[in-house]
PDB file of C-alpha atoms and ligand atoms in Angstrom:
ATOM      1  CA  UNK A   1      47.232 -65.467 -85.195  1.00 44.00           C
ATOM      2  CA  UNK A   2      49.332 -63.487 -82.824  1.00 48.00           C
ATOM      3  CA  UNK A   3      49.377 -60.269 -83.401  1.00 55.00           C
ATOM      4  CA  UNK A   4      52.405 -57.787 -82.130  1.00 63.00           C
ATOM      5  CA  UNK A   5      50.770 -55.125 -80.204  1.00 62.00           C
ATOM      6  CA  UNK A   6      52.482 -51.863 -81.034  1.00 64.00           C
ATOM      7  CA  UNK A   7      55.304 -50.598 -78.466  1.00 64.00           C
ATOM      8  CA  UNK A   8      53.176 -47.899 -77.937  1.00 66.00           C
ATOM      9  CA  UNK A   9      50.021 -48.826 -77.216  1.00 64.00           C
ATOM     10  CA  UNK A  10      51.582 -51.090 -74.690  1.00 60.00           C
ATOM     11  CA  UNK A  11      53.415 -48.367 -72.727  1.00 66.00           C
ATOM     12  CA  UNK A  12      50.220 -45.824 -72.682  1.00 65.00           C
ATOM     13  CA  UNK A  13      48.385 -49.518 -71.407  1.00 60.00           C
ATOM     14  CA  UNK A  14      51.626 -49.941 -68.280  1.00 57.00           C
ATOM     15  CA  UNK A  15      51.431 -45.893 -67.890  1.00 61.00           C
ATOM     16  CA  UNK A  16      47.802 -45.825 -67.499  1.00 55.00           C
ATOM     17  CA  UNK A  17      47.934 -49.146 -65.537  1.00 53.00           C
ATOM     18  CA  UNK A  18      50.367 -47.391 -62.860  1.00 57.00           C
ATOM     19  CA  UNK A  19      48.469 -43.955 -62.578  1.00 56.00           C
ATOM     20  CA  UNK A  20      45.664 -46.024 -61.222  1.00 48.00           C
ATOM     21  CA  UNK A  21      47.733 -47.334 -59.108  1.00 49.00           C
ATOM     22  CA  UNK A  22      49.127 -44.213 -57.816  1.00 49.00           C
ATOM     23  CA  UNK A  23      52.112 -43.985 -59.180  1.00 54.00           C
ATOM     24  CA  UNK A  24      52.652 -39.779 -60.332  1.00 56.00           C
ATOM     25  CA  UNK A  25      56.913 -39.776 -59.771  1.00 58.00           C
ATOM     26  CA  UNK A  26      59.454 -40.640 -61.296  1.00 60.00           C
ATOM     27  CA  UNK A  27      62.544 -41.059 -58.943  1.00 58.00           C
ATOM     28  CA  UNK A  28      66.179 -41.961 -59.320  1.00 53.00           C
ATOM     29  CA  UNK A  29      67.398 -44.475 -57.006  1.00 52.00           C
ATOM     30  CA  UNK A  30      69.522 -42.105 -55.810  1.00 56.00           C
ATOM     31  CA  UNK A  31      69.700 -38.400 -54.473  1.00 60.00           C
ATOM     32  CA  UNK A  32      70.377 -35.439 -56.716  1.00 59.00           C
ATOM     33  CA  UNK A  33      72.032 -32.978 -55.035  1.00 62.00           C
ATOM     34  CA  UNK A  34      70.048 -30.033 -56.335  1.00 56.00           C
ATOM     35  CA  UNK A  35      72.778 -27.009 -55.118  1.00 57.00           C
ATOM     36  CA  UNK A  36      75.533 -28.442 -56.694  1.00 62.00           C
ATOM     37  CA  UNK A  37      73.972 -29.160 -60.042  1.00 60.00           C
ATOM     38  CA  UNK A  38      73.207 -25.392 -59.582  1.00 58.00           C
ATOM     39  CA  UNK A  39      70.046 -25.542 -59.812  1.00 57.00           C
ATOM     40  CA  UNK A  40      68.087 -24.517 -56.405  1.00 59.00           C
ATOM     41  CA  UNK A  41      70.122 -21.173 -54.980  1.00 58.00           C
ATOM     42  CA  UNK A  42      69.709 -21.105 -51.027  1.00 57.00           C
ATOM     43  CA  UNK A  43      67.849 -17.952 -50.557  1.00 57.00           C
ATOM     44  CA  UNK A  44      70.635 -14.931 -49.252  1.00 58.00           C
ATOM     45  CA  UNK A  45      70.961 -14.897 -45.461  1.00 51.00           C
ATOM     46  CA  UNK A  46      69.212 -11.851 -43.783  1.00 50.00           C
ATOM     47  CA  UNK A  47      71.179  -8.623 -43.554  1.00 55.00           C
ATOM     48  CA  UNK A  48      72.613  -8.388 -39.680  1.00 48.00           C
ATOM     49  CA  UNK A  49      70.939  -5.924 -37.664  1.00 51.00           C
ATOM     50  CA  UNK A  50      71.611  -4.256 -34.415  1.00 44.00           C
ATOM     51  CA  UNK A  51      69.136  -5.594 -32.330  1.00 46.00           C
ATOM     52  CA  UNK A  52      68.725  -6.741 -28.939  1.00 48.00           C
ATOM     53  CA  UNK A  53      65.142  -9.358 -30.340  1.00 41.00           C
ATOM     54  CA  UNK A  54      65.322 -12.353 -31.655  1.00 38.00           C
ATOM     55  CA  UNK A  55      63.925 -12.153 -35.233  1.00 43.00           C
ATOM     56  CA  UNK A  56      60.323 -13.316 -35.271  1.00 39.00           C
ATOM     57  CA  UNK A  57      60.878 -16.569 -36.446  1.00 39.00           C
ATOM     58  CA  UNK A  58      64.089 -18.755 -35.474  1.00 42.00           C
ATOM     59  CA  UNK A  59      65.380 -21.645 -37.717  1.00 40.00           C
ATOM     60  CA  UNK A  60      64.311 -24.873 -35.716  1.00 41.00           C
ATOM     61  CA  UNK A  61      66.980 -26.787 -34.371  1.00 36.00           C
ATOM     62  CA  UNK A  62      68.481 -28.778 -37.317  1.00 36.00           C
ATOM     63  CA  UNK A  63      67.166 -26.910 -40.202  1.00 40.00           C
ATOM     64  CA  UNK A  64      70.434 -25.513 -41.825  1.00 48.00           C
ATOM     65  CA  UNK A  65      71.225 -21.542 -42.460  1.00 53.00           C
ATOM     66  CA  UNK A  66      69.764 -21.065 -45.793  1.00 85.00           C
ATOM     67  CA  UNK A  67      66.120 -21.770 -43.750  1.00 96.00           C
ATOM     68  CA  UNK A  68      66.237 -18.551 -42.113  1.00 96.00           C
ATOM     69  CA  UNK A  69      67.512 -17.009 -45.311  1.00 97.00           C
ATOM     70  CA  UNK A  70      64.519 -18.122 -47.071  1.00 98.00           C
ATOM     71  CA  UNK A  71      61.484 -16.964 -44.219  1.00 98.00           C
ATOM     72  CA  UNK A  72      63.293 -13.783 -44.044  1.00 98.00           C
ATOM     73  CA  UNK A  73      62.977 -13.615 -48.328  1.00 98.00           C
ATOM     74  CA  UNK A  74      59.777 -14.923 -48.167  1.00 98.00           C
ATOM     75  CA  UNK A  75      58.365 -12.888 -45.680  1.00 98.00           C
ATOM     76  CA  UNK A  76      59.754  -9.549 -47.476  1.00 98.00           C
ATOM     77  CA  UNK A  77      58.283 -11.316 -50.539  1.00 98.00           C
ATOM     78  CA  UNK A  78      55.407 -11.778 -49.439  1.00 98.00           C
ATOM     79  CA  UNK A  79      54.831  -7.983 -46.986  1.00 98.00           C
ATOM     80  CA  UNK A  80      55.529  -6.415 -50.723  1.00 98.00           C
ATOM     81  CA  UNK A  81      52.160  -8.489 -52.190  1.00 98.00           C
ATOM     82  CA  UNK A  82      49.400  -5.728 -51.959  1.00 98.00           C
ATOM     83  CA  UNK A  83      47.040  -7.919 -53.610  1.00 98.00           C
ATOM     84  CA  UNK A  84      46.237 -11.909 -54.376  1.00 98.00           C
ATOM     85  CA  UNK A  85      47.604 -12.010 -57.567  1.00 98.00           C
ATOM     86  CA  UNK A  86      50.967 -10.300 -56.893  1.00 98.00           C
ATOM     87  CA  UNK A  87      51.430 -12.853 -53.930  1.00 99.00           C
ATOM     88  CA  UNK A  88      50.763 -15.740 -56.647  1.00 98.00           C
ATOM     89  CA  UNK A  89      53.492 -14.137 -59.031  1.00 98.00           C
ATOM     90  CA  UNK A  90      55.586 -13.647 -55.598  1.00 98.00           C
ATOM     91  CA  UNK A  91      55.411 -17.289 -54.717  1.00 98.00           C
ATOM     92  CA  UNK A  92      56.021 -18.487 -58.460  1.00 98.00           C
ATOM     93  CA  UNK A  93      59.154 -16.606 -58.359  1.00 98.00           C
ATOM     94  CA  UNK A  94      60.412 -17.682 -55.328  1.00 98.00           C
ATOM     95  CA  UNK A  95      63.220 -20.134 -55.127  1.00 97.00           C
ATOM     96  CA  UNK A  96      63.517 -20.579 -51.695  1.00 98.00           C
ATOM     97  CA  UNK A  97      61.542 -24.033 -51.204  1.00 98.00           C
ATOM     98  CA  UNK A  98      63.568 -26.742 -52.116  1.00 96.00           C
ATOM     99  CA  UNK A  99      59.844 -28.393 -53.632  1.00 98.00           C
ATOM    100  CA  UNK A 100      60.465 -26.295 -55.985  1.00 98.00           C
ATOM    101  CA  UNK A 101      63.600 -27.842 -57.923  1.00 97.00           C
ATOM    102  CA  UNK A 102      61.725 -31.545 -56.751  1.00 97.00           C
ATOM    103  CA  UNK A 103      59.804 -31.895 -60.079  1.00 96.00           C
ATOM    104  CA  UNK A 104      57.681 -29.531 -59.660  1.00 98.00           C
ATOM    105  CA  UNK A 105      55.997 -28.316 -62.855  1.00 98.00           C
ATOM    106  CA  UNK A 106      54.644 -24.925 -60.891  1.00 98.00           C
ATOM    107  CA  UNK A 107      54.006 -23.168 -58.064  1.00 98.00           C
ATOM    108  CA  UNK A 108      50.209 -23.825 -56.938  1.00 98.00           C
ATOM    109  CA  UNK A 109      48.667 -21.021 -54.821  1.00 98.00           C
ATOM    110  CA  UNK A 110      44.632 -20.129 -54.501  1.00 98.00           C
ATOM    111  CA  UNK A 111      41.507 -20.079 -56.362  1.00 98.00           C
ATOM    112  CA  UNK A 112      38.154 -18.619 -55.137  1.00 98.00           C
ATOM    113  CA  UNK A 113      37.187 -15.810 -53.784  1.00 98.00           C
ATOM    114  CA  UNK A 114      39.576 -12.985 -53.194  1.00 98.00           C
ATOM    115  CA  UNK A 115      37.435 -11.639 -49.777  1.00 98.00           C
ATOM    116  CA  UNK A 116      36.192 -14.964 -48.259  1.00 98.00           C
ATOM    117  CA  UNK A 117      34.867 -15.040 -45.241  1.00 98.00           C
ATOM    118  CA  UNK A 118      36.013 -18.922 -44.944  1.00 98.00           C
ATOM    119  CA  UNK A 119      39.722 -19.414 -45.428  1.00 98.00           C
ATOM    120  CA  UNK A 120      40.334 -23.488 -46.319  1.00 99.00           C
ATOM    121  CA  UNK A 121      44.133 -24.596 -46.163  1.00 99.00           C
ATOM    122  CA  UNK A 122      44.996 -28.031 -47.007  1.00 98.00           C
ATOM    123  CA  UNK A 123      48.388 -29.640 -46.866  1.00 98.00           C
ATOM    124  CA  UNK A 124      50.136 -29.838 -50.519  1.00 98.00           C
ATOM    125  CA  UNK A 125      49.508 -29.951 -54.206  1.00 98.00           C
ATOM    126  CA  UNK A 126      49.036 -33.289 -55.445  1.00 98.00           C
ATOM    127  CA  UNK A 127      49.467 -34.315 -58.999  1.00 97.00           C
ATOM    128  CA  UNK A 128      46.137 -33.089 -60.541  1.00 98.00           C
ATOM    129  CA  UNK A 129      47.017 -29.872 -58.608  1.00 98.00           C
ATOM    130  CA  UNK A 130      50.355 -30.166 -60.052  1.00 98.00           C
ATOM    131  CA  UNK A 131      49.330 -30.205 -63.876  1.00 98.00           C
ATOM    132  CA  UNK A 132      46.502 -28.285 -63.257  1.00 98.00           C
ATOM    133  CA  UNK A 133      48.083 -24.982 -61.203  1.00 98.00           C
ATOM    134  CA  UNK A 134      44.820 -24.576 -59.020  1.00 98.00           C
ATOM    135  CA  UNK A 135      44.330 -26.114 -55.070  1.00 98.00           C
ATOM    136  CA  UNK A 136      42.385 -28.830 -54.661  1.00 98.00           C
ATOM    137  CA  UNK A 137      41.104 -30.219 -58.225  1.00 98.00           C
ATOM    138  CA  UNK A 138      41.579 -33.475 -58.265  1.00 98.00           C
ATOM    139  CA  UNK A 139      39.260 -36.394 -56.750  1.00 98.00           C
ATOM    140  CA  UNK A 140      39.830 -35.142 -52.688  1.00 98.00           C
ATOM    141  CA  UNK A 141      39.163 -31.240 -54.005  1.00 98.00           C
ATOM    142  CA  UNK A 142      36.034 -32.277 -55.841  1.00 98.00           C
ATOM    143  CA  UNK A 143      34.902 -33.852 -52.344  1.00 98.00           C
ATOM    144  CA  UNK A 144      36.099 -30.743 -50.456  1.00 98.00           C
ATOM    145  CA  UNK A 145      33.803 -28.717 -53.145  1.00 98.00           C
ATOM    146  CA  UNK A 146      30.694 -30.770 -52.983  1.00 98.00           C
ATOM    147  CA  UNK A 147      30.672 -30.763 -49.087  1.00 98.00           C
ATOM    148  CA  UNK A 148      31.550 -26.992 -49.398  1.00 98.00           C
ATOM    149  CA  UNK A 149      28.361 -26.147 -51.733  1.00 98.00           C
ATOM    150  CA  UNK A 150      26.021 -28.894 -49.088  1.00 98.00           C
ATOM    151  CA  UNK A 151      27.055 -26.686 -46.367  1.00 98.00           C
ATOM    152  CA  UNK A 152      25.983 -23.195 -49.046  1.00 98.00           C
ATOM    153  CA  UNK A 153      29.419 -22.097 -48.744  1.00 98.00           C
ATOM    154  CA  UNK A 154      30.073 -22.530 -52.438  1.00 97.00           C
ATOM    155  CA  UNK A 155      31.978 -18.696 -53.256  1.00 97.00           C
ATOM    156  CA  UNK A 156      32.710 -18.316 -49.963  1.00 98.00           C
ATOM    157  CA  UNK A 157      35.691 -19.552 -49.780  1.00 98.00           C
ATOM    158  CA  UNK A 158      39.417 -19.487 -50.913  1.00 99.00           C
ATOM    159  CA  UNK A 159      41.398 -22.440 -50.899  1.00 99.00           C
ATOM    160  CA  UNK A 160      45.085 -22.862 -50.573  1.00 99.00           C
ATOM    161  CA  UNK A 161      48.013 -24.754 -49.016  1.00 98.00           C
ATOM    162  CA  UNK A 162      50.581 -24.674 -46.581  1.00 98.00           C
ATOM    163  CA  UNK A 163      52.871 -25.366 -48.919  1.00 98.00           C
ATOM    164  CA  UNK A 164      53.006 -24.233 -53.373  1.00 98.00           C
ATOM    165  CA  UNK A 165      54.525 -27.238 -54.941  1.00 98.00           C
ATOM    166  CA  UNK A 166      53.996 -30.630 -55.153  1.00 98.00           C
ATOM    167  CA  UNK A 167      55.851 -32.534 -52.909  1.00 98.00           C
ATOM    168  CA  UNK A 168      57.464 -36.166 -55.102  1.00 97.00           C
ATOM    169  CA  UNK A 169      55.715 -39.115 -54.899  1.00 94.00           C
ATOM    170  CA  UNK A 170      53.394 -37.027 -52.511  1.00 92.00           C
ATOM    171  CA  UNK A 171      55.918 -37.692 -49.605  1.00 97.00           C
ATOM    172  CA  UNK A 172      55.318 -36.014 -46.532  1.00 98.00           C
ATOM    173  CA  UNK A 173      56.414 -32.567 -46.286  1.00 98.00           C
ATOM    174  CA  UNK A 174      58.849 -31.573 -43.992  1.00 97.00           C
ATOM    175  CA  UNK A 175      58.863 -28.718 -41.042  1.00 97.00           C
ATOM    176  CA  UNK A 176      61.639 -26.785 -43.136  1.00 97.00           C
ATOM    177  CA  UNK A 177      59.329 -26.780 -46.147  1.00 98.00           C
ATOM    178  CA  UNK A 178      56.500 -25.665 -44.490  1.00 98.00           C
ATOM    179  CA  UNK A 179      58.160 -22.779 -42.485  1.00 98.00           C
ATOM    180  CA  UNK A 180      59.227 -21.225 -45.718  1.00 98.00           C
ATOM    181  CA  UNK A 181      56.038 -21.265 -47.179  1.00 98.00           C
ATOM    182  CA  UNK A 182      54.199 -19.686 -43.960  1.00 98.00           C
ATOM    183  CA  UNK A 183      54.894 -16.453 -44.886  1.00 98.00           C
ATOM    184  CA  UNK A 184      52.909 -16.700 -48.026  1.00 98.00           C
ATOM    185  CA  UNK A 185      49.487 -17.708 -46.463  1.00 98.00           C
ATOM    186  CA  UNK A 186      50.184 -15.403 -43.419  1.00 98.00           C
ATOM    187  CA  UNK A 187      50.068 -13.206 -46.181  1.00 98.00           C
ATOM    188  CA  UNK A 188      46.741 -14.491 -47.690  1.00 98.00           C
ATOM    189  CA  UNK A 189      45.201 -14.528 -44.642  1.00 98.00           C
ATOM    190  CA  UNK A 190      46.126 -10.477 -44.301  1.00 98.00           C
ATOM    191  CA  UNK A 191      44.883 -10.262 -47.347  1.00 98.00           C
ATOM    192  CA  UNK A 192      42.137 -11.674 -47.798  1.00 98.00           C
ATOM    193  CA  UNK A 193      40.793 -11.375 -43.968  1.00 98.00           C
ATOM    194  CA  UNK A 194      38.710 -14.438 -43.721  1.00 98.00           C
ATOM    195  CA  UNK A 195      36.404 -14.704 -40.914  1.00 98.00           C
ATOM    196  CA  UNK A 196      37.782 -18.124 -40.065  1.00 98.00           C
ATOM    197  CA  UNK A 197      39.653 -20.590 -41.074  1.00 98.00           C
ATOM    198  CA  UNK A 198      39.089 -24.616 -42.113  1.00 99.00           C
ATOM    199  CA  UNK A 199      42.698 -26.420 -41.539  1.00 98.00           C
ATOM    200  CA  UNK A 200      42.240 -29.865 -43.815  1.00 98.00           C
ATOM    201  CA  UNK A 201      44.334 -32.653 -42.536  1.00 98.00           C
ATOM    202  CA  UNK A 202      47.099 -32.897 -40.127  1.00 98.00           C
ATOM    203  CA  UNK A 203      49.907 -31.866 -41.875  1.00 98.00           C
ATOM    204  CA  UNK A 204      47.674 -28.270 -42.572  1.00 98.00           C
ATOM    205  CA  UNK A 205      46.411 -28.330 -38.354  1.00 98.00           C
ATOM    206  CA  UNK A 206      49.613 -29.329 -37.239  1.00 98.00           C
ATOM    207  CA  UNK A 207      51.721 -26.925 -39.090  1.00 98.00           C
ATOM    208  CA  UNK A 208      48.926 -23.769 -38.684  1.00 98.00           C
ATOM    209  CA  UNK A 209      48.171 -24.173 -35.024  1.00 98.00           C
ATOM    210  CA  UNK A 210      51.596 -25.219 -33.706  1.00 97.00           C
ATOM    211  CA  UNK A 211      50.585 -28.566 -32.610  1.00 97.00           C
ATOM    212  CA  UNK A 212      51.148 -32.300 -32.142  1.00 96.00           C
ATOM    213  CA  UNK A 213      48.053 -33.911 -31.606  1.00 97.00           C
ATOM    214  CA  UNK A 214      46.628 -36.031 -33.618  1.00 97.00           C
ATOM    215  CA  UNK A 215      43.755 -34.621 -36.159  1.00 98.00           C
ATOM    216  CA  UNK A 216      40.859 -37.328 -34.582  1.00 98.00           C
ATOM    217  CA  UNK A 217      41.224 -35.608 -31.273  1.00 98.00           C
ATOM    218  CA  UNK A 218      42.070 -31.955 -33.093  1.00 98.00           C
ATOM    219  CA  UNK A 219      39.224 -32.654 -35.302  1.00 98.00           C
ATOM    220  CA  UNK A 220      35.714 -30.301 -35.073  1.00 98.00           C
ATOM    221  CA  UNK A 221      37.470 -28.075 -32.058  1.00 98.00           C
ATOM    222  CA  UNK A 222      38.016 -24.468 -32.050  1.00 98.00           C
ATOM    223  CA  UNK A 223      41.254 -23.539 -31.770  1.00 98.00           C
ATOM    224  CA  UNK A 224      43.156 -20.052 -31.607  1.00 98.00           C
ATOM    225  CA  UNK A 225      45.563 -19.766 -35.081  1.00 98.00           C
ATOM    226  CA  UNK A 226      47.754 -16.207 -34.047  1.00 98.00           C
ATOM    227  CA  UNK A 227      50.164 -15.259 -37.286  1.00 96.00           C
ATOM    228  CA  UNK A 228      54.068 -15.034 -36.502  1.00 93.00           C
ATOM    229  CA  UNK A 229      54.101 -11.562 -35.463  1.00 90.00           C
ATOM    230  CA  UNK A 230      50.897 -12.200 -33.218  1.00 94.00           C
ATOM    231  CA  UNK A 231      49.091  -9.293 -34.906  1.00 93.00           C
ATOM    232  CA  UNK A 232      46.754 -11.138 -36.287  1.00 96.00           C
ATOM    233  CA  UNK A 233      43.578 -13.933 -33.985  1.00 98.00           C
ATOM    234  CA  UNK A 234      40.990 -15.884 -36.299  1.00 98.00           C
ATOM    235  CA  UNK A 235      39.243 -19.051 -35.101  1.00 98.00           C
ATOM    236  CA  UNK A 236      40.555 -22.144 -36.792  1.00 98.00           C
ATOM    237  CA  UNK A 237      39.149 -25.618 -36.827  1.00 98.00           C
ATOM    238  CA  UNK A 238      40.718 -28.926 -37.912  1.00 98.00           C
ATOM    239  CA  UNK A 239      38.881 -31.282 -39.870  1.00 98.00           C
ATOM    240  CA  UNK A 240      39.599 -34.894 -41.837  1.00 98.00           C
ATOM    241  CA  UNK A 241      41.182 -34.476 -44.958  1.00 98.00           C
ATOM    242  CA  UNK A 242      38.786 -35.397 -48.160  1.00 98.00           C
ATOM    243  CA  UNK A 243      42.025 -38.083 -49.502  1.00 98.00           C
ATOM    244  CA  UNK A 244      41.038 -39.535 -45.944  1.00 98.00           C
ATOM    245  CA  UNK A 245      37.457 -39.796 -46.535  1.00 98.00           C
ATOM    246  CA  UNK A 246      37.697 -40.997 -49.816  1.00 98.00           C
ATOM    247  CA  UNK A 247      39.560 -43.856 -47.916  1.00 98.00           C
ATOM    248  CA  UNK A 248      37.401 -44.278 -45.219  1.00 98.00           C
ATOM    249  CA  UNK A 249      33.908 -42.518 -46.424  1.00 98.00           C
ATOM    250  CA  UNK A 250      32.428 -44.120 -43.000  1.00 98.00           C
ATOM    251  CA  UNK A 251      34.932 -40.981 -41.463  1.00 98.00           C
ATOM    252  CA  UNK A 252      32.436 -38.766 -43.545  1.00 98.00           C
ATOM    253  CA  UNK A 253      29.866 -37.953 -40.912  1.00 98.00           C
ATOM    254  CA  UNK A 254      32.822 -36.393 -38.688  1.00 98.00           C
ATOM    255  CA  UNK A 255      33.734 -34.238 -41.014  1.00 98.00           C
ATOM    256  CA  UNK A 256      30.345 -33.148 -42.240  1.00 98.00           C
ATOM    257  CA  UNK A 257      29.165 -31.797 -38.643  1.00 98.00           C
ATOM    258  CA  UNK A 258      32.569 -30.484 -38.209  1.00 98.00           C
ATOM    259  CA  UNK A 259      31.389 -28.160 -41.166  1.00 98.00           C
ATOM    260  CA  UNK A 260      28.216 -27.613 -39.576  1.00 98.00           C
ATOM    261  CA  UNK A 261      29.814 -26.613 -36.740  1.00 98.00           C
ATOM    262  CA  UNK A 262      32.157 -24.385 -38.688  1.00 98.00           C
ATOM    263  CA  UNK A 263      28.623 -23.258 -40.755  1.00 98.00           C
ATOM    264  CA  UNK A 264      26.825 -22.562 -37.589  1.00 98.00           C
ATOM    265  CA  UNK A 265      29.691 -20.056 -36.002  1.00 98.00           C
ATOM    266  CA  UNK A 266      30.303 -18.356 -39.577  1.00 98.00           C
ATOM    267  CA  UNK A 267      26.988 -17.347 -40.074  1.00 97.00           C
ATOM    268  CA  UNK A 268      25.718 -16.636 -36.872  1.00 94.00           C
ATOM    269  CA  UNK A 269      25.340 -13.139 -36.593  1.00 89.00           C
ATOM    270  CA  UNK A 270      27.547 -12.050 -33.904  1.00 74.00           C
ATOM    271  CA  UNK A 271      29.853 -14.962 -34.956  1.00 56.00           C
ATOM    272  CA  UNK A 272      30.024 -16.736 -31.554  1.00 48.00           C
ATOM    273  CA  UNK A 273      33.471 -15.049 -30.623  1.00 45.00           C
TER     274      UNK A 273
HETATM  275  N1  URA B 301      45.400 -31.770 -50.817  1.00 96.40           N
HETATM  276  C1  URA B 301      45.924 -31.080 -50.598  1.00 96.40           C
HETATM  277  O1  URA B 301      45.733 -30.930 -49.986  1.00 96.40           O
HETATM  278  N2  URA B 301      45.576 -30.187 -51.081  1.00 96.40           N
HETATM  279  C2  URA B 301      45.549 -30.092 -52.436  1.00 96.40           C
HETATM  280  O2  URA B 301      45.618 -29.075 -52.661  1.00 96.40           O
HETATM  281  C3  URA B 301      44.708 -31.579 -53.031  1.00 96.40           C
HETATM  282  C4  URA B 301      45.142 -32.603 -52.522  1.00 96.40           C
END
């Protein structure tokens, strides 16, 4: 006999099928103007000071005036955060990144040891991170954790991203989205004071090092990361993103070799300066 399947079972199974296929966001056919709708409040432009010197970071060409305001506001909030908890709260309260109003459930800041010698910086939260409020907790994050553990780095890392809200549908990040979050990333580096940075994936490496090179040519090499103010400098190594490694397992060998090179320097008594 042909029995009708209850609608909720059909819907549940269809949703599971979509989730398995990677569909993780519902987008409208037409864009929604969040500013018009009153949800996205562009940050107040910075106060004009009678200084001849330019501000430390200018909005990039075509970025729009609110980006400069948002960066200035992010800098102020970040500077006022005296520890990682305060920084996390400052990020959660920051309205200057439009990703916050594009369907993200919450801000995702970081996890790990507050005094870690290694800071790992990924691209941005995915669906699992968005749901749980912690970075790198999905399949890619589990692989990252296994690799860090294999290299003896468990408990010696703090993990964060270049942006703190999930891009809808995991679309690529814009330079503006990364730029407005950058002051918070820099403040995290100041507060944690790590010995070095591991930049995971091309969007992280390009944004942090301000280089437009492919990840395959940057990975495994040492670069000098410099803060916007120029006050902080740290050795930084780009490597392949674990999500890429899940798709291309043959590339794991390269990422593993990068991690061993980094660990060797991290554990060297003079740190190979
Ligand atoms: N990919 C990232 O770059 N960061 C995360 O937090 C999760 C996946």
